[in-house]
Tab-separated table of C-alpha atoms in Angstrom:
chain	number	residue	atom	x	y	z
A	1439	MET	CA	32.800	32.047	-0.374
A	1440	GLU	CA	34.001	28.926	-2.065
A	1441	LEU	CA	31.040	27.289	-0.536
A	1442	ILE	CA	28.608	28.760	-3.011
A	1443	ILE	CA	30.744	29.031	-6.103
A	1444	PRO	CA	30.386	25.876	-8.170
A	1445	ASN	CA	33.405	23.811	-8.978
A	1446	THR	CA	33.831	23.494	-12.730
A	1447	THR	CA	34.978	19.894	-12.676
A	1448	GLU	CA	31.850	18.985	-10.811
A	1449	MET	CA	29.712	20.727	-13.349
A	1450	TRP	CA	30.954	18.631	-16.235
A	1451	VAL	CA	30.456	15.426	-14.343
A	1452	ASN	CA	26.930	16.484	-13.580
A	1453	VAL	CA	26.126	17.405	-17.146
A	1454	ALA	CA	27.396	14.033	-18.270
A	1455	ALA	CA	25.370	12.310	-15.542
A	1456	PHE	CA	22.255	14.152	-16.628
A	1457	VAL	CA	22.670	13.235	-20.280
A	1458	VAL	CA	23.315	9.585	-19.526
A	1459	LEU	CA	20.462	9.302	-17.061
A	1460	PHE	CA	17.988	11.121	-19.241
A	1461	ILE	CA	18.690	9.018	-22.283
A	1462	VAL	CA	18.563	5.756	-20.354
A	1463	MET	CA	15.372	6.616	-18.550
A	1464	TRP	CA	13.629	8.035	-21.561
A	1465	LYS	CA	14.399	5.197	-23.912
A	1466	VAL	CA	14.882	2.163	-21.744
A	1467	ALA	CA	13.485	2.386	-18.265
A	1468	PHE	CA	10.363	4.514	-18.306
A	1469	PRO	CA	8.472	3.277	-21.380
A	1470	PRO	CA	7.655	-0.202	-20.030
A	1471	MET	CA	6.631	1.191	-16.659
A	1472	THR	CA	4.451	3.971	-17.998
A	1473	LYS	CA	2.898	1.599	-20.485
A	1474	MET	CA	2.114	-0.797	-17.661
A	1475	LEU	CA	0.612	2.004	-15.560
A	1476	ASP	CA	-1.598	3.111	-18.434
A	1477	GLU	CA	-2.676	-0.427	-19.201
A	1478	ARG	CA	-3.539	-1.079	-15.614
A	1479	ALA	CA	-5.569	2.112	-15.349
A	1480	GLU	CA	-7.385	1.171	-18.545
A	1481	LYS	CA	-8.106	-2.330	-17.296
A	1482	ILE	CA	-9.399	-1.064	-13.990
A	1483	ARG	CA	-11.608	1.444	-15.729
A	1484	ASP	CA	-12.998	-1.280	-18.004
A	1485	SER	CA	-13.660	-3.588	-15.092
A	1486	ILE	CA	-15.442	-0.875	-13.219
A	1487	GLU	CA	-17.568	-0.033	-16.244
A	1488	LYS	CA	-18.493	-3.632	-16.810
A	1489	ALA	CA	-19.329	-4.111	-13.149
A	1490	GLU	CA	-21.514	-1.026	-13.322
A	1491	GLU	CA	-23.332	-2.341	-16.386
A	1492	THR	CA	-23.916	-5.699	-14.767
A	1493	ARG	CA	-25.233	-4.014	-11.667
A	1494	VAL	CA	-27.684	-1.916	-13.652
A	1495	GLU	CA	-28.875	-4.998	-15.514
A	1496	ALA	CA	-29.304	-6.926	-12.294
A	1497	GLU	CA	-31.299	-4.119	-10.784
A	1498	ARG	CA	-33.555	-3.935	-13.780
A	1499	LEU	CA	-34.249	-7.659	-13.623
A	1500	LEU	CA	-34.899	-7.420	-9.923
A	1501	GLU	CA	-37.381	-4.647	-10.503
A	1502	GLU	CA	-39.128	-6.736	-13.154
A	1503	TYR	CA	-39.404	-9.760	-10.902
A	1504	ARG	CA	-40.655	-7.684	-8.061
A	1505	GLN	CA	-43.328	-6.229	-10.315
A	1506	GLN	CA	-44.400	-9.695	-11.406
A	1507	MET	CA	-44.634	-10.852	-7.823
A	1508	ALA	CA	-46.763	-7.878	-6.912
A	1509	ASP	CA	-49.086	-8.536	-9.843
A	1510	ALA	CA	-49.438	-12.191	-8.942
A	1511	ARG	CA	-50.214	-11.282	-5.387
A	1512	THR	CA	-52.968	-8.832	-6.346
A	1513	GLU	CA	-54.384	-11.415	-8.722
A	1514	ALA	CA	-54.514	-14.009	-5.983
A	1515	ALA	CA	-56.131	-11.570	-3.600
A	1516	LYS	CA	-58.769	-10.757	-6.169
A	1517	ILE	CA	-59.540	-14.410	-6.752
A	1518	ILE	CA	-59.875	-15.025	-3.061
A	1519	GLU	CA	-62.143	-12.027	-2.749
A	1520	GLN	CA	-64.345	-13.292	-5.545
A	1521	GLY	CA	-64.557	-16.729	-4.007
A	1522	ARG	CA	-65.492	-15.252	-0.709
A	1523	THR	CA	-68.365	-13.192	-2.111
A	1524	VAL	CA	-69.672	-16.186	-3.999
A	1525	ALA	CA	-69.514	-18.269	-0.863
A	1526	GLU	CA	-71.261	-15.575	1.124
A	1527	ASN	CA	-74.034	-15.349	-1.425
A	1528	MET	CA	-74.519	-19.053	-1.383
A	1529	LYS	CA	-74.622	-19.093	2.368
A	1530	ALA	CA	-77.277	-16.425	2.458
A	1531	GLU	CA	-79.296	-18.256	-0.104
A	1532	ILE	CA	-79.121	-21.539	1.690
A	1533	LEU	CA	-79.961	-19.914	4.970
A	1534	ALA	CA	-82.977	-18.154	3.496
A	1535	LYS	CA	-84.202	-21.328	1.910
A	1536	ALA	CA	-83.731	-23.270	5.068
A	1537	ARG	CA	-85.590	-20.644	7.048
A	1538	GLU	CA	-88.436	-20.697	4.549
A	1539	GLU	CA	-88.684	-24.428	4.717
A	1540	ALA	CA	-88.628	-24.346	8.445
A	1541	GLU	CA	-91.388	-21.792	8.476
A	1542	ALA	CA	-93.469	-23.853	6.057
A	1543	GLU	CA	-92.882	-26.939	8.118
A	1544	LYS	CA	-93.922	-25.133	11.250
A	1545	THR	CA	-97.100	-23.801	9.747
A	1546	ARG	CA	-97.942	-27.221	8.365
A	1547	THR	CA	-97.377	-28.830	11.691
A	1548	LEU	CA	-99.444	-26.183	13.395
A	1549	GLU	CA	-102.202	-26.804	10.902
A	1550	ALA	CA	-102.041	-30.520	11.485
A	1551	ILE	CA	-102.173	-29.994	15.201
A	1552	ARG	CA	-105.201	-27.756	14.899
A	1553	ALA	CA	-106.959	-30.193	12.636
A	1554	GLU	CA	-106.255	-32.991	15.044
A	1555	LYS	CA	-107.463	-30.896	17.900
A	1556	ALA	CA	-110.675	-30.046	16.086
A	1557	ALA	CA	-111.241	-33.735	15.270
A	1558	ALA	CA	-110.496	-34.697	18.838
A	1559	MET	CA	-112.869	-32.009	20.069
A	1560	ALA	CA	-115.668	-33.258	17.821
A	1561	GLU	CA	-115.140	-36.830	18.920
A	1562	LEU	CA	-114.942	-35.742	22.496
A	1563	GLN	CA	-118.145	-33.822	22.004
A	1564	THR	CA	-120.118	-36.872	20.844
A	1565	SER	CA	-118.686	-39.227	23.460
A	1566	VAL	CA	-119.165	-36.673	26.227
A	1567	ALA	CA	-122.685	-36.134	25.069
A	1568	ASP	CA	-123.431	-39.873	25.090
A	1569	LEU	CA	-121.727	-40.414	28.449
A	1570	SER	CA	-123.501	-37.472	30.029
A	1571	VAL	CA	-126.836	-38.677	28.745
A	1572	ALA	CA	-126.192	-42.102	30.101
A	1573	VAL	CA	-125.058	-40.768	33.483
A	1574	ALA	CA	-127.881	-38.249	33.674
A	1575	GLY	CA	-130.405	-40.942	32.756
A	1576	LYS	CA	-128.973	-43.133	35.439
A	1577	ILE	CA	-128.953	-40.373	38.060
A	1578	ILE	CA	-132.177	-38.673	37.220
A	1579	GLY	CA	-134.165	-41.889	36.471
A	1580	GLU	CA	-136.397	-41.646	33.675
A	1581	LYS	CA	-137.652	-38.131	34.126
A	1582	LEU	CA	-135.627	-36.674	31.229
A	1583	ASP	CA	-137.401	-35.733	28.063
A	1584	PRO	CA	-135.626	-34.951	24.845
A	1585	ALA	CA	-135.979	-31.112	25.041
A	1586	GLU	CA	-134.484	-30.708	28.493
A	1587	HIS	CA	-132.105	-33.358	27.694
A	1588	HIS	CA	-130.773	-31.197	24.738
A	1589	ALA	CA	-130.603	-28.088	26.896
A	1590	LEU	CA	-128.597	-29.986	29.485
A	1591	ILE	CA	-126.245	-31.241	26.808
A	1592	GLU	CA	-125.677	-27.786	25.394
A	1593	ARG	CA	-125.023	-26.303	28.787
A	1594	TYR	CA	-122.631	-29.068	29.659
A	1595	ILE	CA	-120.752	-28.807	26.416
A	1596	ALA	CA	-120.423	-25.096	26.923
A	1597	GLU	CA	-118.929	-25.682	30.365
A	1598	VAL	CA	-116.537	-28.320	29.062
A	1599	GLY	CA	-115.655	-26.052	26.217
A	1600	SER	CA	-114.869	-23.212	28.554
A	1601	LEU	CA	-112.850	-25.532	30.697
A	1602	ASN	CA	-111.076	-26.722	27.664
A	1603	GLU	CA	-110.316	-23.221	26.610
A	1604	LYS	CA	-108.682	-22.422	29.845
B	1018	MET	CA	33.476	40.979	13.276
B	1019	GLN	CA	32.851	38.272	10.759
B	1020	ALA	CA	31.862	35.869	13.493
B	1021	LEU	CA	29.330	38.444	14.699
B	1022	GLY	CA	27.953	38.797	11.208
B	1023	ALA	CA	27.744	35.068	10.791
B	1024	GLY	CA	25.930	34.664	14.078
B	1025	LEU	CA	23.445	37.408	13.244
B	1026	ALA	CA	22.847	35.970	9.789
B	1027	PHE	CA	21.962	32.580	11.101
B	1028	GLY	CA	20.023	33.862	14.097
B	1029	LEU	CA	17.726	36.252	12.280
B	1030	GLY	CA	17.208	33.826	9.453
B	1031	GLY	CA	16.291	31.195	12.004
B	1032	ILE	CA	13.719	33.455	13.629
B	1033	GLY	CA	12.012	34.165	10.317
B	1034	ALA	CA	11.966	30.515	9.301
B	1035	ALA	CA	10.679	29.337	12.651
B	1036	ILE	CA	7.848	31.860	12.762
B	1037	GLY	CA	6.848	31.054	9.200
B	1038	LEU	CA	6.921	27.302	9.746
B	1039	GLY	CA	4.969	27.662	12.959
B	1040	MET	CA	2.248	29.607	11.194
B	1041	VAL	CA	2.032	27.080	8.356
B	1042	GLY	CA	1.802	24.223	10.816
B	1043	ALA	CA	-0.850	25.922	12.909
B	1044	LYS	CA	-3.008	26.777	9.923
B	1045	THR	CA	-2.708	23.260	8.601
B	1046	ILE	CA	-3.827	21.748	11.876
B	1047	GLU	CA	-6.738	24.151	12.036
B	1048	SER	CA	-7.801	23.341	8.500
B	1049	MET	CA	-7.541	19.626	9.165
B	1050	ALA	CA	-9.753	20.046	12.196
B	1051	ARG	CA	-12.311	21.933	10.191
B	1052	GLN	CA	-12.451	19.479	7.335
B	1053	PRO	CA	-11.011	16.071	8.168
B	1054	GLU	CA	-11.683	14.558	4.758
B	1055	MET	CA	-9.147	16.915	3.158
B	1056	ALA	CA	-6.432	15.873	5.571
B	1057	GLY	CA	-4.332	14.024	2.982
B	1058	ARG	CA	-4.258	16.891	0.531
B	1059	LEU	CA	-3.566	19.397	3.291
B	1060	GLN	CA	-0.675	17.350	4.564
B	1061	THR	CA	0.938	17.231	1.141
B	1062	THR	CA	0.593	20.968	0.689
B	1063	MET	CA	2.014	21.540	4.141
B	1064	PHE	CA	5.114	19.563	3.310
B	1065	ILE	CA	5.680	21.561	0.155
B	1066	ALA	CA	5.363	24.837	2.042
B	1067	LEU	CA	7.632	23.436	4.754
B	1068	GLY	CA	10.363	22.648	2.266
B	1069	MET	CA	10.279	26.061	0.696
B	1070	ILE	CA	10.241	28.083	3.900
B	1071	GLU	CA	12.913	25.979	5.495
B	1072	ALA	CA	15.175	26.727	2.569
B	1073	LEU	CA	15.243	30.382	3.491
B	1074	GLY	CA	16.180	29.535	7.029
B	1075	LEU	CA	18.941	27.292	5.809
B	1076	LEU	CA	20.170	30.064	3.548
B	1077	GLY	CA	21.099	31.905	6.716
B	1078	PHE	CA	22.858	28.834	8.057
B	1079	VAL	CA	24.931	28.440	4.937
B	1080	LEU	CA	25.684	32.143	4.864
B	1081	ALA	CA	27.126	31.802	8.345
B	1082	PHE	CA	29.602	29.274	7.085
B	1083	VAL	CA	30.421	31.325	4.033
B	1084	LEU	CA	31.160	34.348	6.159
B	1085	ASN	CA	33.214	32.367	8.582
B	1086	ALA	CA	35.490	31.036	5.921
B	1087	GLY	CA	36.105	34.137	3.830
C	999	MET	CA	41.455	24.386	-7.185
C	1000	SER	CA	39.482	26.095	-4.474
C	1001	ALA	CA	40.920	26.146	-0.995
C	1002	PRO	CA	39.008	24.075	1.481
C	1003	VAL	CA	36.507	25.864	3.646
C	1004	VAL	CA	38.341	26.288	6.945
C	1005	PRO	CA	37.894	29.008	9.531
C	1006	ALA	CA	40.936	30.529	11.201
C	1007	ALA	CA	42.660	27.954	13.380
C	1008	GLU	CA	41.261	28.157	16.850
C	1009	ALA	CA	43.166	27.367	19.973
C	1010	SER	CA	40.244	25.464	21.479
C	1011	PRO	CA	39.977	21.750	20.748
C	1012	MET	CA	36.345	22.222	19.796
C	1013	GLY	CA	37.296	24.784	17.210
C	1014	GLU	CA	39.883	22.421	15.792
C	1015	LYS	CA	37.420	19.617	15.531
C	1016	ILE	CA	34.854	21.815	13.852
C	1017	ALA	CA	37.472	22.999	11.434
C	1018	GLU	CA	38.278	19.388	10.672
C	1019	LEU	CA	34.612	18.648	10.103
C	1020	LEU	CA	34.224	21.517	7.711
C	1021	HIS	CA	37.308	20.459	5.879
C	1022	GLU	CA	35.903	16.984	5.435
C	1023	LEU	CA	32.668	18.278	4.068
C	1024	SER	CA	34.165	20.713	1.632
C	1025	VAL	CA	34.776	19.938	-1.996
C	1026	ARG	CA	38.108	18.184	-2.198
C	1027	PRO	CA	39.356	17.153	-5.615
C	1028	PHE	CA	41.333	13.948	-5.750
C	1029	SER	CA	44.078	15.517	-7.740
C	1030	GLU	CA	44.904	19.187	-7.740
C	1031	ASN	CA	45.303	21.168	-10.931
C	1032	ALA	CA	43.498	18.675	-13.110
C	1033	ALA	CA	40.670	20.128	-15.107
C	1034	PHE	CA	38.532	17.029	-14.938
C	1035	SER	CA	39.400	15.328	-11.702
C	1036	LEU	CA	36.873	13.723	-9.486
C	1037	THR	CA	36.059	15.366	-6.202
C	1038	ASN	CA	34.895	13.628	-3.091
C	1039	TYR	CA	31.291	14.627	-3.819
C	1040	THR	CA	31.453	13.636	-7.457
C	1041	PHE	CA	32.760	10.244	-6.521
C	1042	TRP	CA	29.663	9.478	-4.507
C	1043	LEU	CA	27.523	11.085	-7.168
C	1044	ILE	CA	28.785	8.629	-9.750
C	1045	ILE	CA	28.126	5.734	-7.406
C	1046	ALA	CA	24.562	6.956	-6.856
C	1047	VAL	CA	24.005	7.353	-10.594
C	1048	LEU	CA	25.246	3.817	-11.239
C	1049	LEU	CA	22.952	2.460	-8.548
C	1050	LEU	CA	20.054	4.364	-10.077
C	1051	LEU	CA	20.764	2.993	-13.536
C	1052	VAL	CA	20.887	-0.560	-12.275
C	1053	PHE	CA	17.707	-0.066	-10.263
C	1054	MET	CA	15.805	1.411	-13.169
C	1055	VAL	CA	16.845	-1.165	-15.720
C	1056	VAL	CA	16.028	-4.047	-13.387
C	1057	ALA	CA	12.703	-2.518	-12.421
C	1058	SER	CA	11.666	-1.921	-16.002
C	1059	ARG	CA	12.232	-5.589	-16.784
C	1060	LYS	CA	9.842	-6.526	-14.040
C	1061	ALA	CA	6.949	-4.389	-15.208
C	1062	LYS	CA	4.034	-6.806	-15.204
C	1063	LEU	CA	0.382	-6.349	-14.464
C	1064	VAL	CA	0.954	-7.098	-10.803
C	1065	PRO	CA	4.552	-6.211	-10.042
C	1066	SER	CA	6.685	-7.882	-7.456
C	1067	GLY	CA	9.680	-6.914	-5.366
C	1068	ILE	CA	11.788	-4.088	-6.746
C	1069	GLY	CA	9.269	-3.437	-9.462
C	1070	ASN	CA	6.770	-2.448	-6.807
C	1071	LEU	CA	8.993	0.253	-5.391
C	1072	ALA	CA	9.948	1.676	-8.733
C	1073	GLU	CA	6.339	1.701	-9.842
C	1074	ALA	CA	5.280	3.498	-6.709
C	1075	GLY	CA	7.856	6.171	-7.402
C	1076	VAL	CA	6.956	6.421	-11.072
C	1077	GLU	CA	3.284	6.677	-10.276
C	1078	LEU	CA	3.914	9.349	-7.662
C	1079	VAL	CA	5.866	11.490	-10.093
C	1080	ARG	CA	3.573	10.894	-13.000
C	1081	ASN	CA	0.223	11.380	-11.337
C	1082	SER	CA	0.698	13.735	-8.494
C	1083	ILE	CA	3.421	15.883	-10.021
C	1084	CYS	CA	3.074	15.821	-13.784
C	1085	VAL	CA	-0.635	15.446	-14.277
C	1086	ASP	CA	-1.813	17.385	-11.263
C	1087	ILE	CA	0.328	20.434	-11.947
C	1088	ILE	CA	0.637	20.545	-15.719
C	1089	GLY	CA	-2.612	18.882	-16.687
C	1090	PRO	CA	-3.320	16.016	-19.065
C	1091	GLU	CA	-0.457	16.889	-21.392
C	1092	GLY	CA	1.956	16.588	-18.516
C	1093	LYS	CA	2.623	12.961	-19.332
C	1094	LYS	CA	4.907	13.973	-22.131
C	1095	TYR	CA	7.229	15.824	-19.765
C	1096	PHE	CA	7.360	12.892	-17.422
C	1097	PRO	CA	10.772	11.487	-18.549
C	1098	PHE	CA	12.472	14.770	-17.725
C	1099	ILE	CA	10.796	15.299	-14.379
C	1100	GLY	CA	11.162	11.653	-13.533
C	1101	THR	CA	14.900	11.764	-14.213
C	1102	ILE	CA	15.240	14.778	-11.953
C	1103	PHE	CA	13.203	13.234	-9.171
C	1104	PHE	CA	15.025	9.936	-9.128
C	1105	PHE	CA	18.450	11.513	-9.459
C	1106	VAL	CA	17.925	13.863	-6.536
C	1107	LEU	CA	16.253	11.134	-4.497
C	1108	PHE	CA	19.016	8.605	-4.938
C	1109	ASN	CA	21.762	11.098	-4.247
C	1110	ASN	CA	20.086	12.386	-1.124
C	1111	LEU	CA	19.365	8.928	0.183
C	1112	LEU	CA	22.859	7.660	-0.501
C	1113	GLY	CA	24.253	10.552	1.483
C	1114	ASN	CA	22.517	9.263	4.553
C	1115	ILE	CA	24.613	6.105	4.728
C	1116	PRO	CA	27.663	6.974	6.812
C	1117	PRO	CA	30.798	7.047	4.763
C	1118	ALA	CA	28.936	8.357	1.732
C	1119	LEU	CA	28.361	11.999	0.967
C	1120	PRO	CA	25.275	13.229	-0.840
C	1121	GLY	CA	26.113	14.089	-4.400
C	1122	THR	CA	23.717	16.981	-4.104
C	1123	GLY	CA	25.484	18.452	-1.122
C	1124	THR	CA	27.619	20.675	-3.254
C	1125	VAL	CA	26.723	23.687	-5.329
C	1126	GLY	CA	28.423	22.220	-8.370
C	1127	THR	CA	25.709	19.609	-8.586
C	1128	THR	CA	22.694	21.573	-7.546
C	1129	PHE	CA	23.414	24.679	-9.563
C	1130	THR	CA	24.144	22.577	-12.637
C	1131	TRP	CA	20.821	20.801	-12.408
C	1132	ALA	CA	19.009	24.018	-11.590
C	1133	ILE	CA	20.516	25.635	-14.677
C	1134	ILE	CA	19.450	22.623	-16.741
C	1135	VAL	CA	15.895	23.046	-15.425
C	1136	PHE	CA	16.065	26.763	-16.219
C	1137	LEU	CA	17.186	26.143	-19.788
C	1138	VAL	CA	14.583	23.445	-20.306
C	1139	TYR	CA	11.625	25.402	-19.072
C	1140	ASN	CA	12.556	28.491	-20.986
C	1141	GLY	CA	13.142	26.336	-24.032
C	1142	ILE	CA	9.684	24.892	-23.701
C	1143	GLY	CA	8.183	28.345	-23.452
C	1144	ILE	CA	10.129	29.627	-26.442
C	1145	LYS	CA	9.240	26.604	-28.521
C	1146	LYS	CA	5.601	27.106	-27.757
C	1147	VAL	CA	5.140	30.796	-28.534
C	1148	GLY	CA	8.306	31.911	-30.295
C	1149	PHE	CA	11.166	33.909	-28.874
C	1150	GLY	CA	9.794	37.422	-29.311
C	1151	HIS	CA	6.414	36.610	-27.896
C	1152	TYR	CA	7.977	34.836	-24.940
C	1153	ILE	CA	10.060	37.873	-24.045
C	1154	LYS	CA	7.042	40.073	-24.492
C	1155	SER	CA	5.065	37.895	-22.133
C	1156	PHE	CA	7.225	39.076	-19.269
C	1157	VAL	CA	5.222	42.242	-19.263
C	1158	PRO	CA	1.570	41.408	-18.746
C	1159	ALA	CA	-0.817	42.932	-21.254
C	1160	GLY	CA	-2.374	46.179	-20.233
C	1161	THR	CA	0.379	47.807	-18.215
C	1162	PRO	CA	0.969	51.475	-18.930
C	1163	MET	CA	4.066	52.346	-20.958
C	1164	TRP	CA	5.984	54.045	-18.191
C	1165	LEU	CA	5.595	51.004	-15.910
C	1166	ALA	CA	6.583	48.392	-18.461
C	1167	PRO	CA	10.408	48.606	-18.176
C	1168	LEU	CA	10.265	48.340	-14.409
C	1169	ILE	CA	8.038	45.337	-14.553
C	1170	PHE	CA	10.218	43.786	-17.218
C	1171	VAL	CA	13.286	44.118	-15.040
C	1172	ILE	CA	11.509	42.701	-12.046
C	1173	GLU	CA	10.282	39.739	-14.063
C	1174	VAL	CA	13.714	39.032	-15.471
C	1175	ILE	CA	15.280	39.151	-12.031
C	1176	SER	CA	12.618	36.885	-10.654
C	1177	HIS	CA	13.211	34.443	-13.470
C	1178	LEU	CA	16.955	34.529	-12.929
C	1179	LEU	CA	16.490	33.954	-9.246
C	1180	ARG	CA	14.632	30.720	-9.872
C	1181	PRO	CA	17.610	28.490	-10.628
C	1182	PHE	CA	19.520	30.161	-7.836
C	1183	THR	CA	16.911	29.424	-5.198
C	1184	LEU	CA	16.312	25.973	-6.594
C	1185	GLY	CA	19.979	25.111	-6.308
C	1186	ILE	CA	20.557	26.772	-2.970
C	1187	ARG	CA	17.524	25.139	-1.407
C	1188	LEU	CA	18.666	21.632	-2.237
C	1189	PHE	CA	22.306	22.321	-1.414
C	1190	ALA	CA	21.557	24.020	1.887
C	1191	ASN	CA	19.277	21.219	3.061
C	1192	MET	CA	21.812	18.506	2.336
C	1193	TYR	CA	24.859	20.396	3.542
C	1194	ALA	CA	23.212	21.612	6.726
C	1195	GLY	CA	22.024	18.108	7.525
C	1196	HIS	CA	25.537	16.755	7.326
C	1197	ILE	CA	26.969	19.598	9.364
C	1198	MET	CA	24.428	19.025	12.112
C	1199	LEU	CA	25.270	15.352	12.231
C	1200	GLY	CA	28.938	16.228	12.314
C	1201	VAL	CA	28.514	18.741	15.114
C	1202	PHE	CA	26.847	16.238	17.380
C	1203	ALA	CA	29.541	13.724	16.566
C	1204	VAL	CA	32.106	16.347	17.541
C	1205	PHE	CA	30.322	16.784	20.859
C	1206	VAL	CA	30.575	13.077	21.524
C	1207	ALA	CA	34.236	12.961	20.505
C	1208	MET	CA	35.075	15.927	22.704
C	1209	SER	CA	33.237	14.513	25.687
C	1210	ILE	CA	35.070	11.246	25.338
C	1211	GLU	CA	38.452	12.918	25.033
C	1212	HIS	CA	38.014	15.313	27.930
C	1213	PHE	CA	36.251	13.277	30.520
C	1214	SER	CA	34.035	15.266	32.890
C	1215	ALA	CA	30.737	15.030	34.711
C	1216	VAL	CA	28.908	17.031	32.094
C	1217	GLY	CA	30.485	14.855	29.464
C	1218	ALA	CA	28.725	11.774	30.807
C	1219	LEU	CA	25.433	13.501	30.174
C	1220	VAL	CA	26.385	14.905	26.800
C	1221	VAL	CA	27.361	11.617	25.205
C	1222	PRO	CA	24.022	9.771	25.342
C	1223	LEU	CA	22.061	12.914	24.534
C	1224	SER	CA	24.175	13.721	21.518
C	1225	PHE	CA	23.993	10.160	20.383
C	1226	LEU	CA	20.227	10.203	20.673
C	1227	MET	CA	20.133	13.471	18.796
C	1228	GLN	CA	22.208	11.928	16.038
C	1229	VAL	CA	19.783	9.045	15.683
C	1230	VAL	CA	16.836	11.405	15.534
C	1231	LEU	CA	18.640	13.552	13.008
C	1232	ARG	CA	19.371	10.616	10.766
C	1233	VAL	CA	15.697	9.715	10.631
C	1234	PHE	CA	14.865	13.332	9.961
C	1235	GLU	CA	17.435	13.426	7.197
C	1236	LEU	CA	15.719	10.535	5.451
C	1237	PHE	CA	12.512	12.489	5.474
C	1238	VAL	CA	14.250	15.639	4.286
C	1239	ALA	CA	15.907	13.670	1.465
C	1240	VAL	CA	12.600	12.498	0.048
C	1241	LEU	CA	10.936	15.843	0.645
C	1242	GLN	CA	13.640	17.815	-1.116
C	1243	ALA	CA	13.509	15.528	-4.135
C	1244	TYR	CA	9.756	15.994	-4.231
C	1245	ILE	CA	10.011	19.766	-3.931
C	1246	PHE	CA	12.655	20.043	-6.625
C	1247	SER	CA	10.465	18.051	-9.006
C	1248	ILE	CA	7.299	19.923	-8.159
C	1249	LEU	CA	8.967	23.268	-8.695
C	1250	THR	CA	10.271	22.066	-12.034
C	1251	ALA	CA	6.738	21.075	-12.971
C	1252	VAL	CA	5.400	24.436	-11.814
C	1253	TYR	CA	7.969	26.304	-13.917
C	1254	ILE	CA	7.203	24.173	-16.950
C	1255	ASN	CA	3.525	24.800	-16.400
C	1256	GLY	CA	4.147	28.523	-16.212
C	1257	ALA	CA	6.134	28.361	-19.428
C	1258	LEU	CA	3.424	26.404	-21.186
C	1259	HIS	CA	0.833	28.959	-20.243
C	1260	THR	CA	2.877	32.068	-20.926
C	1261	GLY	CA	0.938	35.269	-20.946
C	1262	GLU	CA	-2.179	33.717	-19.519
C	1263	HIS	CA	-2.148	35.528	-16.234
C-alpha cells in the first residue's frame, strides 16, 4: 500500500521544484523563444503575402502582353489580307486589259490580212486576165473578138476564184 | 490468497487493456487506409488514446504489487 | 518513514532477487526520521530539474531567426507544446497558458528521459511526484474556472442547465467525483507507466542474473533472449517517456479548456 501513498518529503521537494521551474521558464526562458516563434511566423506570412502579390502582378502583366501580341497579330493579318485583295484586283485588271489588247491586235491583224488578200486577189485578177488573153491569143490565133474574149475571161476568173476558194 | 488476488488483478486488467488497444489500433489502420491524407492526424490521436488506455492496464499491474506487499 | 515495498521472503532464489529489485525501486529516504530528507527518487528529480534549467537558459540565449544546435531542439519542443497542445486544444487564447503547460511538459519529459539512463531513476516514478503535480494541475484548472465565472457560478456549472430538480443532486455528486478522480488518474497514469517500465527492465535483468548463477541448458537460451528483450524495452521506454509527457500536457490543456468554457455543454 505504501506504493500509492505519497511520501510527504517528496511532495515538498516537488512543490519547490515546480515553483522554481515555473518562475524561471515564465520569466527567463520562454519569452525569447515564443517571441522568436511569433516573429518567424509573422515574417513567413509577410513573405508569402508579398510573393502572392508579386505573382498576381506578374500574371496581370503577362495577360496584358499577350493581349497586345494578339492584337498585333490580327492587325498584321488584316494588312496582309488587304494587300492581297488589292493585288488580286490589279492582276484581274491587267489580265483583262492584256486580253483586250490581244483581241484588238488579232482583229487588226486579221483585217490587214484580209485587205492584203483582197489587194492580192485584184492584182492577180488583172495579171491573170492579161496572161490568159495573151495565151489564148497565142493558142487560138487571131480568131478572138472582144465579146467572146470577155466571156472567156469571166468564165476563167470564176474557175480560178472557185479554185481559190477551195 | 493475496497472490491470487494480485494475479487476477493484473490478468483481467491486462485483458481489458489489450482488447481496447487492439480495437484502437485496428480502427486507426482502417481509417488510414480509407483516407491516407489524414494519416498524420490519425496517428497522433491514436497515440493519445494508446496512452490513456494503457494506463488502465498498468493500474492492474501496479495493484498487483500493492497487494503483494501489504 | 514508510517501510520498503517487499513481499514475504521467498525461499526461491528468484523470489529473493525479485524482492531485491522491488526494494531498490521503492522510495528510500537517505536518512530516516527526517522530515525533509531526500529520497532516492527525489535525488534524481533534482538532477533532472537542474539539467532542465541549464538547457532552457542556454536555449533561450540562442533564440535567433534561424536557430542552431541546442536551440533547435528546444524550439522544436516549444513549438510542439505551443501549437499542437495549447492552440489546438484551447484556441487562440491558449498562448497565455503556455508557460504553465510548457513547464509541465518539459519537467515530465526530462524526468522520464533521465530515468532511462541506467543508474538513474525517473523522478516521476513515484507517487509523491506525480500526485503532487496532478494536484497542482487540479488546483490551477479549477482556479482558472473560478476566476473566470466566480465561485458560485462555477459550482453551479457542475449541474448542466435544464436537469429536473430530483436528478440534480445525483448529477452533482457524479460530477464532483469525476472531477476528483482527474488528478488521481493523471498521477496514477504517469506513475504506473514509469514504475512498470522499470520493473519490466528489472525482471529481465533478474532472468539474466539467475541464468548466469544457475547454469543450465535452458539458461543458455534465456540469456540472449532476455538481453534482447531488455534492449527492445529500453527503446520502448524512450517512446513511452515522450508519450506520457505529451499525454500529461494534453490532458492539462483539455482540463483548462473545460474550465474556460464552463457550462457550455
